[in-house]
């Protein structure tokens, strides 16, 4: 049982880490390489919304 709990915590941490790393990359792109193309911003914002929804879902499921 302890190993199952440990594995679940490791999986949770890995999932959240992966999602936050992608958020960090998108943030860097938006900050350092601004685009004059509004559709590019919209694509990035939609991805940010998806990633934050996934993180919130993971946190809500875990706690």
C-alpha atoms as a printed R data frame, in Angstrom:
   type eleno elety resid chain resno      x      y       z
1  ATOM     1    CA   UNK     A     1  0.000  0.000   0.000
2  ATOM     2    CA   UNK     A     2  2.791  2.439   0.828
3  ATOM     3    CA   UNK     A     3  4.410  1.820  -2.539
4  ATOM     4    CA   UNK     A     4  1.093  2.570  -4.304
5  ATOM     5    CA   UNK     A     5  0.785  5.892  -2.483
6  ATOM     6    CA   UNK     A     6  4.410  6.721  -3.256
7  ATOM     7    CA   UNK     A     7  3.941  5.838  -6.935
8  ATOM     8    CA   UNK     A     8  0.789  7.977  -7.120
9  ATOM     9    CA   UNK     A     9  2.656 10.943  -5.609
10 ATOM    10    CA   UNK     A    10  5.560 10.492  -8.013
11 ATOM    11    CA   UNK     A    11  3.154 10.261 -10.970
12 ATOM    12    CA   UNK     A    12  1.327 13.389  -9.794
13 ATOM    13    CA   UNK     A    13  4.591 15.298  -9.387
14 ATOM    14    CA   UNK     A    14  5.836 14.219 -12.800
15 ATOM    15    CA   UNK     A    15  2.548 15.178 -14.480
16 ATOM    16    CA   UNK     A    16  2.403 18.615 -12.857
17 ATOM    17    CA   UNK     A    17  6.095 19.206 -13.557
18 ATOM    18    CA   UNK     A    18  5.654 18.367 -17.238
19 ATOM    19    CA   UNK     A    19  2.661 20.678 -17.568
20 ATOM    20    CA   UNK     A    20  4.338 23.571 -15.737
21 ATOM    21    CA   UNK     A    21  7.466 23.194 -17.858
22 ATOM    22    CA   UNK     A    22  5.337 23.595 -20.971
23 ATOM    23    CA   UNK     A    23  3.675 26.664 -19.427
24 ATOM    24    CA   UNK     A    24  7.115 28.094 -18.752
25 ATOM    25    CA   UNK     A    25  8.178 27.569 -22.366
26 ATOM    26    CA   UNK     A    26  5.038 29.265 -23.676
27 ATOM    27    CA   UNK     A    27  5.515 32.148 -21.262
28 ATOM    28    CA   UNK     A    28  9.096 32.573 -22.436
29 ATOM    29    CA   UNK     A    29  8.013 32.565 -26.076
30 ATOM    30    CA   UNK     A    30  5.336 35.192 -25.453
31 ATOM    31    CA   UNK     A    31  7.686 37.373 -23.414
32 ATOM    32    CA   UNK     A    32 10.892 37.117 -25.435
33 ATOM    33    CA   UNK     A    33  9.593 36.632 -28.964
34 ATOM    34    CA   UNK     A    34  6.460 38.714 -29.369
35 ATOM    35    CA   UNK     A    35  4.548 38.121 -32.558
36 ATOM    36    CA   UNK     A    36  2.502 40.601 -34.496
37 ATOM    37    CA   UNK     A    37  0.247 37.723 -35.542
38 ATOM    38    CA   UNK     A    38 -2.796 37.672 -33.249
39 ATOM    39    CA   UNK     A    39 -3.656 34.081 -34.172
40 ATOM    40    CA   UNK     A    40 -0.321 33.003 -32.713
41 ATOM    41    CA   UNK     A    41 -1.230 34.647 -29.400
42 ATOM    42    CA   UNK     A    42 -4.643 33.020 -29.447
43 ATOM    43    CA   UNK     A    43 -3.065 29.600 -30.023
44 ATOM    44    CA   UNK     A    44 -0.692 30.143 -27.111
45 ATOM    45    CA   UNK     A    45 -3.476 31.374 -24.832
46 ATOM    46    CA   UNK     A    46 -5.646 28.387 -25.701
47 ATOM    47    CA   UNK     A    47 -2.741 26.082 -24.853
48 ATOM    48    CA   UNK     A    48 -2.190 27.913 -21.556
49 ATOM    49    CA   UNK     A    49 -5.868 27.512 -20.729
50 ATOM    50    CA   UNK     A    50 -5.716 23.788 -21.489
51 ATOM    51    CA   UNK     A    51 -2.561 23.287 -19.403
52 ATOM    52    CA   UNK     A    52 -3.906 25.170 -16.393
53 ATOM    53    CA   UNK     A    53 -7.161 23.199 -16.601
54 ATOM    54    CA   UNK     A    54 -5.153 19.951 -16.592
55 ATOM    55    CA   UNK     A    55 -3.087 21.093 -13.594
56 ATOM    56    CA   UNK     A    56 -6.214 22.102 -11.683
57 ATOM    57    CA   UNK     A    57 -7.799 18.757 -12.515
58 ATOM    58    CA   UNK     A    58 -4.721 16.883 -11.258
59 ATOM    59    CA   UNK     A    59 -4.634 18.892  -8.046
60 ATOM    60    CA   UNK     A    60 -8.373 18.499  -7.491
61 ATOM    61    CA   UNK     A    61 -8.173 14.753  -8.063
62 ATOM    62    CA   UNK     A    62 -5.245 14.374  -5.698
63 ATOM    63    CA   UNK     A    63 -6.296 16.588  -2.797
